[in-house]
mmCIF file of the C-alpha atoms, coordinates in Angstrom:
data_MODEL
# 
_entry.id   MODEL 
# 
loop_
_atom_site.group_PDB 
_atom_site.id 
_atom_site.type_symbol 
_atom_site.label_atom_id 
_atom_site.label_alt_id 
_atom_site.label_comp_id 
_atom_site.label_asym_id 
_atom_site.label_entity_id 
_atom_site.label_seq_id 
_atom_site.pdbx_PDB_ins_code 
_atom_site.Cartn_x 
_atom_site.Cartn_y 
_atom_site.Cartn_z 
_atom_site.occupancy 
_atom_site.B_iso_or_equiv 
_atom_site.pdbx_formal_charge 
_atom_site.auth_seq_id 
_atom_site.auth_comp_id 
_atom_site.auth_asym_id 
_atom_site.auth_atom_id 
_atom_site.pdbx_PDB_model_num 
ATOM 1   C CA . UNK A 1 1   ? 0.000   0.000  0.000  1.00 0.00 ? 1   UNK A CA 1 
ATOM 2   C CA . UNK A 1 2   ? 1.219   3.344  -0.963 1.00 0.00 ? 2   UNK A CA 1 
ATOM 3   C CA . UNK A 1 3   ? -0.330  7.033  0.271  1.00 0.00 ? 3   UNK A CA 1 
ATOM 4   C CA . UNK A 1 4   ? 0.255   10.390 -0.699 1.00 0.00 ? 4   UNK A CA 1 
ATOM 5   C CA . UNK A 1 5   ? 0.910   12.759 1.933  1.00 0.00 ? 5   UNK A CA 1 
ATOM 6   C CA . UNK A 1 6   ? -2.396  14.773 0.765  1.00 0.00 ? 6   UNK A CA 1 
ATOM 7   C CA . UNK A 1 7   ? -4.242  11.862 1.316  1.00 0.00 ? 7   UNK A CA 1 
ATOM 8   C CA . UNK A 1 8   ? -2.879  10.935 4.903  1.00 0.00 ? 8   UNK A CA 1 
ATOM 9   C CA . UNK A 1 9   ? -3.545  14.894 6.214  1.00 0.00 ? 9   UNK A CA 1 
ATOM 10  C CA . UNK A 1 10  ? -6.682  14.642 5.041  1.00 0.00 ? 10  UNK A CA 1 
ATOM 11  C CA . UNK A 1 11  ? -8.031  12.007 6.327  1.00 0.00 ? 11  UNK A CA 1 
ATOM 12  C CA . UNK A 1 12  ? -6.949  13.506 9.619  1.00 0.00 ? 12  UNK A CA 1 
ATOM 13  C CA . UNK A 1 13  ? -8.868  16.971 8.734  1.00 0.00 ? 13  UNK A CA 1 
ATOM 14  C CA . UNK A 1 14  ? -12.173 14.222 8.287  1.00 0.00 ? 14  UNK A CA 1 
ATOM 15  C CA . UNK A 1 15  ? -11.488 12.365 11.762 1.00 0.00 ? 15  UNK A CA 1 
ATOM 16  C CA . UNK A 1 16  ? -10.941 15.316 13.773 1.00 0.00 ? 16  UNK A CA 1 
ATOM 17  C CA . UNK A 1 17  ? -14.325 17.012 12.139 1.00 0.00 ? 17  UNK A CA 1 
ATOM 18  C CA . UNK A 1 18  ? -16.576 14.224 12.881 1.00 0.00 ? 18  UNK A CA 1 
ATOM 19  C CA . UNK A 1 19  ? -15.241 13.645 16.890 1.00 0.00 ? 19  UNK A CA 1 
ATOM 20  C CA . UNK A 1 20  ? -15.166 17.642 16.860 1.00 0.00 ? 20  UNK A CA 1 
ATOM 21  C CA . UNK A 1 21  ? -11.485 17.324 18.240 1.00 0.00 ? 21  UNK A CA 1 
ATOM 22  C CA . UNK A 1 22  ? -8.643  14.426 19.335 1.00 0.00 ? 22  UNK A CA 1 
ATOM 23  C CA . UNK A 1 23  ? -9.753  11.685 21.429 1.00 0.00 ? 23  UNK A CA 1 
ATOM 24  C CA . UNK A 1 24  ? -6.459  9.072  21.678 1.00 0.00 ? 24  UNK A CA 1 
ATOM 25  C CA . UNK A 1 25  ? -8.648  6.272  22.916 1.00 0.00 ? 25  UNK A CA 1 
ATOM 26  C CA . UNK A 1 26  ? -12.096 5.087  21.961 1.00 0.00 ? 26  UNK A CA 1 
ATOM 27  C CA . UNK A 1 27  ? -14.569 6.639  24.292 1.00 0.00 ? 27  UNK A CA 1 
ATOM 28  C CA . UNK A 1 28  ? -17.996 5.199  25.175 1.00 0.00 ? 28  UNK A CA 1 
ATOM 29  C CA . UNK A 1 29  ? -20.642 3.573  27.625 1.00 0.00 ? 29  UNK A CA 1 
ATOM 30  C CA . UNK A 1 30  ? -21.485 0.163  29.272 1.00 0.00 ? 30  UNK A CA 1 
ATOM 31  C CA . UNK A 1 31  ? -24.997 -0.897 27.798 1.00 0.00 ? 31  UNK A CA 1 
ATOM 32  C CA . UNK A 1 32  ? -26.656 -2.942 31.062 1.00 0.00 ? 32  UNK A CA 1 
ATOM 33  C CA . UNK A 1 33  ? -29.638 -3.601 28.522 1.00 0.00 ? 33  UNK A CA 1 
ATOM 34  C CA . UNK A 1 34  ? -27.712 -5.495 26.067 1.00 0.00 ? 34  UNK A CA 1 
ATOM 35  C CA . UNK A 1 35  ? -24.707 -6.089 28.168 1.00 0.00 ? 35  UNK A CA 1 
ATOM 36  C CA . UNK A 1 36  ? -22.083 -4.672 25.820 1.00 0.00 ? 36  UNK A CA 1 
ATOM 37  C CA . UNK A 1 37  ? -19.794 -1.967 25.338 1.00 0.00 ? 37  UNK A CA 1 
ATOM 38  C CA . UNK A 1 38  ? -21.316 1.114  23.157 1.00 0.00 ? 38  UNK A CA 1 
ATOM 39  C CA . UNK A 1 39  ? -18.809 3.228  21.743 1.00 0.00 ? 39  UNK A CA 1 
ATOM 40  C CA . UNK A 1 40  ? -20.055 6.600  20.900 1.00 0.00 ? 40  UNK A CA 1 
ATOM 41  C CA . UNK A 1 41  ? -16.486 8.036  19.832 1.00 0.00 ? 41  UNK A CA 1 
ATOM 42  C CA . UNK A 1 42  ? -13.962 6.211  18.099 1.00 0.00 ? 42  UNK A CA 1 
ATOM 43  C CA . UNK A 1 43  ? -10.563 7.447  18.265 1.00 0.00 ? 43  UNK A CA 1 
ATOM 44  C CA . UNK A 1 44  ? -8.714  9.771  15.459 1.00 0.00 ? 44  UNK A CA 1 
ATOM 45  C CA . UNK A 1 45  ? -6.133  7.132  14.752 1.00 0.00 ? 45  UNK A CA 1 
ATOM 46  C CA . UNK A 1 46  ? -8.571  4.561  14.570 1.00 0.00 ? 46  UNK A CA 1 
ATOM 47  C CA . UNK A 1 47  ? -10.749 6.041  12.019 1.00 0.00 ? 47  UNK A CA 1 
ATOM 48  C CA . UNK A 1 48  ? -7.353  7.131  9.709  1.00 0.00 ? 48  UNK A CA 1 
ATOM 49  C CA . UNK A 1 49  ? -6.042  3.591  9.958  1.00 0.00 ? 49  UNK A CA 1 
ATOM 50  C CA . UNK A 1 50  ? -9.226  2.030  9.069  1.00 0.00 ? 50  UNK A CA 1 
ATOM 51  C CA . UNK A 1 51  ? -9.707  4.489  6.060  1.00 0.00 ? 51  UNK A CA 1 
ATOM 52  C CA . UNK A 1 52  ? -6.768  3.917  4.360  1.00 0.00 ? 52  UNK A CA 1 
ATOM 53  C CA . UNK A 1 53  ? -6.820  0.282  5.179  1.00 0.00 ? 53  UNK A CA 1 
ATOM 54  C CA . UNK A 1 54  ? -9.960  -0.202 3.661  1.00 0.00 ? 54  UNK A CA 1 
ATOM 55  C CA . UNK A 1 55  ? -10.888 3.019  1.973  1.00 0.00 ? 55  UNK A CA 1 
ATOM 56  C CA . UNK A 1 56  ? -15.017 3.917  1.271  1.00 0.00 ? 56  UNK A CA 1 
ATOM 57  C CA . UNK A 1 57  ? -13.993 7.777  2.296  1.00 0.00 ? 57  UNK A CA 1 
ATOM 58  C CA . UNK A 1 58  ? -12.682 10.264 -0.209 1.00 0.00 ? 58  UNK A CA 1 
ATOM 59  C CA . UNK A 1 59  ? -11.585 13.686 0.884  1.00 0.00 ? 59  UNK A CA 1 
ATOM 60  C CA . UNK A 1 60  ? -13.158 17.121 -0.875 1.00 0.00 ? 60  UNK A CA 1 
ATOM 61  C CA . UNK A 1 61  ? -10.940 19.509 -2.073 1.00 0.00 ? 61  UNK A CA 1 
ATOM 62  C CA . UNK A 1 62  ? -11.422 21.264 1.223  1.00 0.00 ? 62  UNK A CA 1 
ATOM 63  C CA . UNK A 1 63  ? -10.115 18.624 2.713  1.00 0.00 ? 63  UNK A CA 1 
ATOM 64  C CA . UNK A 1 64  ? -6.944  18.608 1.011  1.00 0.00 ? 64  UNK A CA 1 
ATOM 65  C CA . UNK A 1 65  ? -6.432  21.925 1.514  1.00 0.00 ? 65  UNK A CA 1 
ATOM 66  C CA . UNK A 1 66  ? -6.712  22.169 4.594  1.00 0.00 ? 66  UNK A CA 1 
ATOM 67  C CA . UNK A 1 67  ? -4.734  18.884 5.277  1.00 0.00 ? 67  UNK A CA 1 
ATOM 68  C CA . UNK A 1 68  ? -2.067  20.706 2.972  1.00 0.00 ? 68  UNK A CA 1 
ATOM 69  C CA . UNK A 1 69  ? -2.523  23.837 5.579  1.00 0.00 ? 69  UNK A CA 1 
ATOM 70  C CA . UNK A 1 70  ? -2.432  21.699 8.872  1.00 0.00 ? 70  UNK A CA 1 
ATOM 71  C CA . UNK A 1 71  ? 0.953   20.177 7.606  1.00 0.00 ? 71  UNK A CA 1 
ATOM 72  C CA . UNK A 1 72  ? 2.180   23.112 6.227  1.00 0.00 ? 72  UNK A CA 1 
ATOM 73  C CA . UNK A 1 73  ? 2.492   24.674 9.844  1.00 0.00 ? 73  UNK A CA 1 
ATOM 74  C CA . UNK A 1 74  ? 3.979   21.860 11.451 1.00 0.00 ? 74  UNK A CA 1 
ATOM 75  C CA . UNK A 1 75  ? 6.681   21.984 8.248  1.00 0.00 ? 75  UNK A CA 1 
ATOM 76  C CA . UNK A 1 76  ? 7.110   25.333 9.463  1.00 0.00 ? 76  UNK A CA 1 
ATOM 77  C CA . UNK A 1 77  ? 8.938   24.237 12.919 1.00 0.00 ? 77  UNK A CA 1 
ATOM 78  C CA . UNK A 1 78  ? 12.392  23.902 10.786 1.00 0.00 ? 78  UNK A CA 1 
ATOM 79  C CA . UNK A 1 79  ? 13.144  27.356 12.368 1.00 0.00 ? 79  UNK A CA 1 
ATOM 80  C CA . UNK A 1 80  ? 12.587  25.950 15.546 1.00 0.00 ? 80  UNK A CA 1 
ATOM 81  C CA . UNK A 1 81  ? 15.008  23.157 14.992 1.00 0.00 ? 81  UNK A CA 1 
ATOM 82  C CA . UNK A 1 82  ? 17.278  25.702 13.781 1.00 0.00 ? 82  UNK A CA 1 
ATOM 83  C CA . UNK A 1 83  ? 17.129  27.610 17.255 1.00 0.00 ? 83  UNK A CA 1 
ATOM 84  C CA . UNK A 1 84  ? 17.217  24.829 19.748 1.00 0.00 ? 84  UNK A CA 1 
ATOM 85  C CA . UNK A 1 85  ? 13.913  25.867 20.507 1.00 0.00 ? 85  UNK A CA 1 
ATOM 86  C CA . UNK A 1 86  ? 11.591  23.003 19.585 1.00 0.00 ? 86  UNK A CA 1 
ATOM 87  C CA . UNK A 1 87  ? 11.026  20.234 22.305 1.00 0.00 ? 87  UNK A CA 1 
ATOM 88  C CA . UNK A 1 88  ? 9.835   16.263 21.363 1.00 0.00 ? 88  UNK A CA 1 
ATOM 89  C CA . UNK A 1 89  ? 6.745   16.431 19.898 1.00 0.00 ? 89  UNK A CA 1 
ATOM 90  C CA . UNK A 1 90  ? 7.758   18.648 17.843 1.00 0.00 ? 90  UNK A CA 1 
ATOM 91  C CA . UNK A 1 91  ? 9.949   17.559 16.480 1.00 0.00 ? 91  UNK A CA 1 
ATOM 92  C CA . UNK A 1 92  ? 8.140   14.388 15.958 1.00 0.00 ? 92  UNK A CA 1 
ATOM 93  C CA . UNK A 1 93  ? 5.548   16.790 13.954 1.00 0.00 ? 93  UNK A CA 1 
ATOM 94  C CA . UNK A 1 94  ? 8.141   18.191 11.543 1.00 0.00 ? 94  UNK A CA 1 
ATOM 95  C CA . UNK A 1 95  ? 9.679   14.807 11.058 1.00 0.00 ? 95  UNK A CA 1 
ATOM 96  C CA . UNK A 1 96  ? 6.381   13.312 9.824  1.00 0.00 ? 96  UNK A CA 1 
ATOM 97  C CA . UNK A 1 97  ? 5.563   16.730 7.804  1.00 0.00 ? 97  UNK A CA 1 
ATOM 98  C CA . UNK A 1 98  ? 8.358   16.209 6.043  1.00 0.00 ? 98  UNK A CA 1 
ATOM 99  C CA . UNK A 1 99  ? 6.979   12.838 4.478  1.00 0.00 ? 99  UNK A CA 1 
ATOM 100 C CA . UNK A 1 100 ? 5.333   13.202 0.966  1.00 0.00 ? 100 UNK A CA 1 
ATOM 101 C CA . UNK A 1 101 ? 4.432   9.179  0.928  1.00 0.00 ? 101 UNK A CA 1 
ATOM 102 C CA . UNK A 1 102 ? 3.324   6.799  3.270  1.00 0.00 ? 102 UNK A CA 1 
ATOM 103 C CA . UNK A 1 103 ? 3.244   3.008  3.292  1.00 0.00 ? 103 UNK A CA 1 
ATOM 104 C CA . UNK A 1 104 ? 0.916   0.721  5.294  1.00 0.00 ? 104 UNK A CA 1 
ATOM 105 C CA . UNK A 1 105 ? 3.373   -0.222 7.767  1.00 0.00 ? 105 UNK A CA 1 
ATOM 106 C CA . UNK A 1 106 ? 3.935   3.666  8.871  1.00 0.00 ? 106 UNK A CA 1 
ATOM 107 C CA . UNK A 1 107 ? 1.410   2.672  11.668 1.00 0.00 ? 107 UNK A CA 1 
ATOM 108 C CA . UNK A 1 108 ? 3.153   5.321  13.873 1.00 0.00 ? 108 UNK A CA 1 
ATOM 109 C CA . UNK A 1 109 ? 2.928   8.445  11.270 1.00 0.00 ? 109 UNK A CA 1 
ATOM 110 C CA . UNK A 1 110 ? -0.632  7.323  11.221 1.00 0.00 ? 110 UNK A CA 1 
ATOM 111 C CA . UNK A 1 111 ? -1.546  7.767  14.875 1.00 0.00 ? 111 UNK A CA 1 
ATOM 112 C CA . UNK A 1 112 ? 0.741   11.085 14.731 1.00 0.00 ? 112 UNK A CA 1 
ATOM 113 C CA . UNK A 1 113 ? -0.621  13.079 11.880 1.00 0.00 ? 113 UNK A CA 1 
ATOM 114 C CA . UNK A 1 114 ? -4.299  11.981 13.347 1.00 0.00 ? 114 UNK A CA 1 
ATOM 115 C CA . UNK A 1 115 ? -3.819  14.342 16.420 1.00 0.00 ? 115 UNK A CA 1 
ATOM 116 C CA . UNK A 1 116 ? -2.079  16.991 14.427 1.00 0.00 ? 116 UNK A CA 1 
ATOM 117 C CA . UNK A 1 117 ? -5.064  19.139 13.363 1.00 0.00 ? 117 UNK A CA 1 
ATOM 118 C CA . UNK A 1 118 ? -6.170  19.828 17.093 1.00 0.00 ? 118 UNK A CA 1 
ATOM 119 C CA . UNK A 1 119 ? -2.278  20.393 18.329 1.00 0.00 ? 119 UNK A CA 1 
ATOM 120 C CA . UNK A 1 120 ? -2.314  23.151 15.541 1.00 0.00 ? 120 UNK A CA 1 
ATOM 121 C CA . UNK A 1 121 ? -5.066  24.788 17.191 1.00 0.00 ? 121 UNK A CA 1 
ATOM 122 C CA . UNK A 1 122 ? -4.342  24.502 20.406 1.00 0.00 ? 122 UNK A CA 1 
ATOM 123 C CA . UNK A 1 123 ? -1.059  26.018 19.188 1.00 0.00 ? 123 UNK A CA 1 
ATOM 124 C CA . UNK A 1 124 ? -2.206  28.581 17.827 1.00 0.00 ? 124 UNK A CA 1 
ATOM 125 C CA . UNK A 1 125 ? -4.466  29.758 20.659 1.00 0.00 ? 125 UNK A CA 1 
ATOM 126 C CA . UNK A 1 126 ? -1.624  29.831 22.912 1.00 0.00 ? 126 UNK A CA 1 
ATOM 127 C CA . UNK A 1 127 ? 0.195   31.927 20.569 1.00 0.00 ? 127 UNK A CA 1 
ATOM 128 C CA . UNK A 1 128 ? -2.536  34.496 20.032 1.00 0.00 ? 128 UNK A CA 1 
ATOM 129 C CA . UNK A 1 129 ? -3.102  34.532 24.122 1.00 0.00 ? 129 UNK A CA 1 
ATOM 130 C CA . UNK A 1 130 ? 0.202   35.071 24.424 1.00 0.00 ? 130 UNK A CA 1 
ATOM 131 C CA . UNK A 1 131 ? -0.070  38.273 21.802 1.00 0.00 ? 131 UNK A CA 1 
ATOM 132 C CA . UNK A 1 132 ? -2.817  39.782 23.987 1.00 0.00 ? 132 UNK A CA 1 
ATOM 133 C CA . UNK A 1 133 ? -1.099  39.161 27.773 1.00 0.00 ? 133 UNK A CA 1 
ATOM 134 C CA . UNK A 1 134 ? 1.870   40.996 25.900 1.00 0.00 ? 134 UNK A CA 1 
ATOM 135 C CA . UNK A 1 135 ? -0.355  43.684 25.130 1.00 0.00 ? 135 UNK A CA 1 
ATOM 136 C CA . UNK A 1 136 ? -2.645  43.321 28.393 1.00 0.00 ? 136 UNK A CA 1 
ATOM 137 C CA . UNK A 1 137 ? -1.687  45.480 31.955 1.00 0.00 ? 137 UNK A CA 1 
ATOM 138 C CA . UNK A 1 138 ? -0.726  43.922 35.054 1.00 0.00 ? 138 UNK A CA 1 
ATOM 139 C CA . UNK A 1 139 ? -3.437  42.773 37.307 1.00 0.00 ? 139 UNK A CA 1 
ATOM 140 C CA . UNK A 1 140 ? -3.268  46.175 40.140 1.00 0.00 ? 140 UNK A CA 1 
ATOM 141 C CA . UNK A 1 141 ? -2.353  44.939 43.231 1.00 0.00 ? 141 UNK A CA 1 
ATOM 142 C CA . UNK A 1 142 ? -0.268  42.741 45.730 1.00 0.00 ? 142 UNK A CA 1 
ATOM 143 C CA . UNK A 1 143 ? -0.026  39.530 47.153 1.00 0.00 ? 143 UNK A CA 1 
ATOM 144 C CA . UNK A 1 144 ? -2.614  38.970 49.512 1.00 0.00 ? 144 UNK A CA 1 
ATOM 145 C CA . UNK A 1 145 ? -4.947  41.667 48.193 1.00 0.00 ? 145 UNK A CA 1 
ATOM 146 C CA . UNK A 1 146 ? -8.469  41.287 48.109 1.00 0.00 ? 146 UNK A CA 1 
ATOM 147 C CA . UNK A 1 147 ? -10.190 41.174 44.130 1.00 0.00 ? 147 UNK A CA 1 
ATOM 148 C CA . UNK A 1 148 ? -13.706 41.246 43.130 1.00 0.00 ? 148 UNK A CA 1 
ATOM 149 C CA . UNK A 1 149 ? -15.113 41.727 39.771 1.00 0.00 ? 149 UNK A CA 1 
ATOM 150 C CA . UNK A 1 150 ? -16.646 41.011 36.484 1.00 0.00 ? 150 UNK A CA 1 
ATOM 151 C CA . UNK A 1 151 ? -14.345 38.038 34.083 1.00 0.00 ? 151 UNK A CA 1 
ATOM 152 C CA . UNK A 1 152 ? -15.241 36.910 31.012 1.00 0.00 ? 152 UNK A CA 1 
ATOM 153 C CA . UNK A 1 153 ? -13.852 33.354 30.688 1.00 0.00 ? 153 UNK A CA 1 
ATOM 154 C CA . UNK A 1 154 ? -10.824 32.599 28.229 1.00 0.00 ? 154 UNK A CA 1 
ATOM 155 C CA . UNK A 1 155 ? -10.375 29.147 29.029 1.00 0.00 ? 155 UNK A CA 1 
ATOM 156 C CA . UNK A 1 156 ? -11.175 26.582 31.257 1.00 0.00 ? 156 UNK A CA 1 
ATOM 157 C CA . UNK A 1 157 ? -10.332 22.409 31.604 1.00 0.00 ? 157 UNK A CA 1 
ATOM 158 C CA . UNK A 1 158 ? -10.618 19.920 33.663 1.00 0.00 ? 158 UNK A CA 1 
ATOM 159 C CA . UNK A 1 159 ? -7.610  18.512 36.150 1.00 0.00 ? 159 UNK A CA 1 
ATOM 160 C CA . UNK A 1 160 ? -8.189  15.232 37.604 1.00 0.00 ? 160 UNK A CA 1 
ATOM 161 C CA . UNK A 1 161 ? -4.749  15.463 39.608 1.00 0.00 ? 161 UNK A CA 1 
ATOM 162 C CA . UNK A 1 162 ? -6.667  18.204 41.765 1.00 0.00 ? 162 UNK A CA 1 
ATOM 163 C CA . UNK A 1 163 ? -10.306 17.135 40.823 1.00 0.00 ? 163 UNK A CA 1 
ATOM 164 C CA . UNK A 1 164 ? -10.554 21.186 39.855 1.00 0.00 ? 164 UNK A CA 1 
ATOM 165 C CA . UNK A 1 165 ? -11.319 23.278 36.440 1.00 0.00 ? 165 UNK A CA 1 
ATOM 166 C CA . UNK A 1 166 ? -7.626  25.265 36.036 1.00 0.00 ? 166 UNK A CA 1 
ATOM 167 C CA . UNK A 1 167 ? -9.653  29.010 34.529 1.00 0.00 ? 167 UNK A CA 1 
ATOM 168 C CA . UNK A 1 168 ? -8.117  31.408 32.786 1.00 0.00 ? 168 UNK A CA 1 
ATOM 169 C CA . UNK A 1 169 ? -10.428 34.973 32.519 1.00 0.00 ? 169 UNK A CA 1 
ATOM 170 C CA . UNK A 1 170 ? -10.228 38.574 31.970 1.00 0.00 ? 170 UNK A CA 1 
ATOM 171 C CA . UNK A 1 171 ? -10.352 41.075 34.243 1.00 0.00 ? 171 UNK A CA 1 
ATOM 172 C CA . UNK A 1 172 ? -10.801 44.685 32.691 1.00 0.00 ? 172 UNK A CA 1 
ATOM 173 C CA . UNK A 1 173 ? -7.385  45.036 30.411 1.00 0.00 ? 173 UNK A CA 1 
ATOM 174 C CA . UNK A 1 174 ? -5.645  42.151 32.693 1.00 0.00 ? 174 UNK A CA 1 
ATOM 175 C CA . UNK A 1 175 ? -5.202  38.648 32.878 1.00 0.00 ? 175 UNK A CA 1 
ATOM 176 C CA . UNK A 1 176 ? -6.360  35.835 35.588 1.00 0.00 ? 176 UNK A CA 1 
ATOM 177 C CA . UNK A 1 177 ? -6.417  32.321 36.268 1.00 0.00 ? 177 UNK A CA 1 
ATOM 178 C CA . UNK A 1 178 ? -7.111  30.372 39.162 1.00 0.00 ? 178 UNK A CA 1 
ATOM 179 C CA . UNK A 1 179 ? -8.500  26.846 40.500 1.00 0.00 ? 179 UNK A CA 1 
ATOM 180 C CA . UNK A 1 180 ? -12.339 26.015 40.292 1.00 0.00 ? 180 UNK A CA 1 
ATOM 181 C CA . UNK A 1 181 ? -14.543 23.457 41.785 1.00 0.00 ? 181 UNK A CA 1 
ATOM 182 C CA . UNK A 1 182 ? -17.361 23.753 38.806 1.00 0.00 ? 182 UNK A CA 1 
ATOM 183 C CA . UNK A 1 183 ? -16.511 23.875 35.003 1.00 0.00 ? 183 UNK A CA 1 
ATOM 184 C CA . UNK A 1 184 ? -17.779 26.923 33.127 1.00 0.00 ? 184 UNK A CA 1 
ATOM 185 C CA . UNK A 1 185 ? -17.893 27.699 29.433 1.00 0.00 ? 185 UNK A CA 1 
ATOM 186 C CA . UNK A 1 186 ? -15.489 29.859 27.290 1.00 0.00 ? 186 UNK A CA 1 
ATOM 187 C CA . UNK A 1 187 ? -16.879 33.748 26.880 1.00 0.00 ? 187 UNK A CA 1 
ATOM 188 C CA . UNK A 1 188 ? -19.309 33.241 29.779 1.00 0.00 ? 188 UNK A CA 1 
ATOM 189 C CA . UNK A 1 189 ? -19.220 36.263 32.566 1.00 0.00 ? 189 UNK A CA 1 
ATOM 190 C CA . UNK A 1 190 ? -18.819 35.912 35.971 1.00 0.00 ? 190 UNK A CA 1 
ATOM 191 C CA . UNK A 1 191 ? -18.665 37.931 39.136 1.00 0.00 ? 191 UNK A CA 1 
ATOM 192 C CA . UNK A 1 192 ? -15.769 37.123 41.598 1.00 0.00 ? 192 UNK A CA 1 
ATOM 193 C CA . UNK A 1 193 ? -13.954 37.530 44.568 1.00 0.00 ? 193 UNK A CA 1 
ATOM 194 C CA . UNK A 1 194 ? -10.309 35.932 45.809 1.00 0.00 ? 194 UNK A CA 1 
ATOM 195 C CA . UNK A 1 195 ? -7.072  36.887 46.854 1.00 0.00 ? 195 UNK A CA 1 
ATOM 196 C CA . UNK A 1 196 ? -4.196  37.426 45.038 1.00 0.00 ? 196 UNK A CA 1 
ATOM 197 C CA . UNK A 1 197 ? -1.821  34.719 45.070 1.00 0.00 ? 197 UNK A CA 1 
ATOM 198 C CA . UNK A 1 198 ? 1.300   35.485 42.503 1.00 0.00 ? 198 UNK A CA 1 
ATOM 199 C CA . UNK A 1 199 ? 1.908   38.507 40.445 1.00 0.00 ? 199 UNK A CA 1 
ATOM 200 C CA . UNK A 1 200 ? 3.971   36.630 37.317 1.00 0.00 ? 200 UNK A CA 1 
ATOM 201 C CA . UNK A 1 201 ? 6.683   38.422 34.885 1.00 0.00 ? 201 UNK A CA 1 
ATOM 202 C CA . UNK A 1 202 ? 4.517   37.642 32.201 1.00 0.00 ? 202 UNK A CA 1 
ATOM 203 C CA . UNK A 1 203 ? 2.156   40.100 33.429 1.00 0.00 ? 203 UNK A CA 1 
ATOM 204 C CA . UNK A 1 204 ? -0.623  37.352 34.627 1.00 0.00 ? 204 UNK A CA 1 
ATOM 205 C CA . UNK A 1 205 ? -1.924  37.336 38.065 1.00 0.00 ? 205 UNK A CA 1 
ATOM 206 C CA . UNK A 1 206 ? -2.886  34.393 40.022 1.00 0.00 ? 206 UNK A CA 1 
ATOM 207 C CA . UNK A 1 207 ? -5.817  34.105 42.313 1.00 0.00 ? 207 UNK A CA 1 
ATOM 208 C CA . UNK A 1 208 ? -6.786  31.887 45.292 1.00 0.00 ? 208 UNK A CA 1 
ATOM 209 C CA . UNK A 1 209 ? -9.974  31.898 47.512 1.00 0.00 ? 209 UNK A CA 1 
ATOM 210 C CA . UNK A 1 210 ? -12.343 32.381 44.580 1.00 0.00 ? 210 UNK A CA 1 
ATOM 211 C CA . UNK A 1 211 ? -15.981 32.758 44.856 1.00 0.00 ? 211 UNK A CA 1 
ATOM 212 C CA . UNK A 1 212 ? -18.308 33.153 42.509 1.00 0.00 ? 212 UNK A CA 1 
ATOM 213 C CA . UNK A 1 213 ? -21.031 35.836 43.718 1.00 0.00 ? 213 UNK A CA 1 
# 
């Protein structure tokens, strides 16, 4: 069996549209009714395998192109290379960009490019977040000072090492995060009050004690 590279990236631009993201492992349900295991998500690499293994799904133009786009960026990490600046993974991404054909044993490329589309983006939000705390002002304040206030919610996920939602908001022209007990939803406001915990160099501002009025 021989692939294109074209054909491999976009296959990865399908998977990641239909699970709406990466999901490494198949994710799903015990069915008590039937007694069997109902899998409502099947994992990125597990889809891309079984496509090219057995075909049935042919990617759009759109596809291509944006496969073309997704690997395109990850291409683009030569300069890190260059600098020392570019850590494991990676690397790993540039060294599988730089593939234009695939065989069927390249099992490990396969599982690779399949979470590739959703590292982009993740990458890329962290770079333009980090483009507006550059721009942003320092939280006013020291350590130990009481807060309260309006945030609109940047970001927000899960930890199960603390069993807490790690949040990331916006406070006026600055820049917050702090530990949760309940989850919330990107862009949604809030009224808060906590403590300040750390004033960083990067001009963020940890909190602790946080309410939610």
């Amino acid at each position: 069996m021989n692939f294109t590279a074209d054909h491999v990236w976009a296959l990865s631009i399908i998977a990641d549209r239909i699970n709406g993201g990466y999901f490494k492992q198949d994710e799903g349900h015990w069915n008590d009714e039937h007694d069997d295991w109902i899998v409502t998500k099947t994992a990125n690499k597990s889809m891309v395998k079984q496509w090219l293994r057995e075909g049935g799904v042919e990617p759009t133009p759109a596809d291509i192109e944006q496969g073309q786009e997704c690997r395109a960026y990850f291409k683009g990490f030569v300069m890190k290379e260059l600098s020392g600046k570019i850590n494991d993974f990676e690397r790993t991404a540039l060294k599988v960009s730089a593939k234009d054909h695939f065989g069927g044993k390249d099992m490990l490329e396969f599982a690779i490019i399949s979470c590739l589309p959703q590292a982009m983006r993740k990458d890329k939000d962290r770079a333009d977040m980090s483009r507006e705390v550059f721009s942003s002002t320092q939280l006013a304040g020291q350590v130990g000072d009481k807060i309260q206030g309006e945030v609109t919610i940047v970001k927000c996920h899960y930890s199960s090492n603390y069993d807490k939602h790690r949040v990331t908001a916006q406070l006026g022209d600055s820049f917050i995060d702090f530990w949760y007990s309940k989850g919330c939803q990107v862009g949604e406001k809030m009224t808060i009050k906590g403590k300040i915990k750390t004033q960083r160099a990067d001009k963020t501002t940890q909190l602790n004690y946080v309410k939610r009025l």
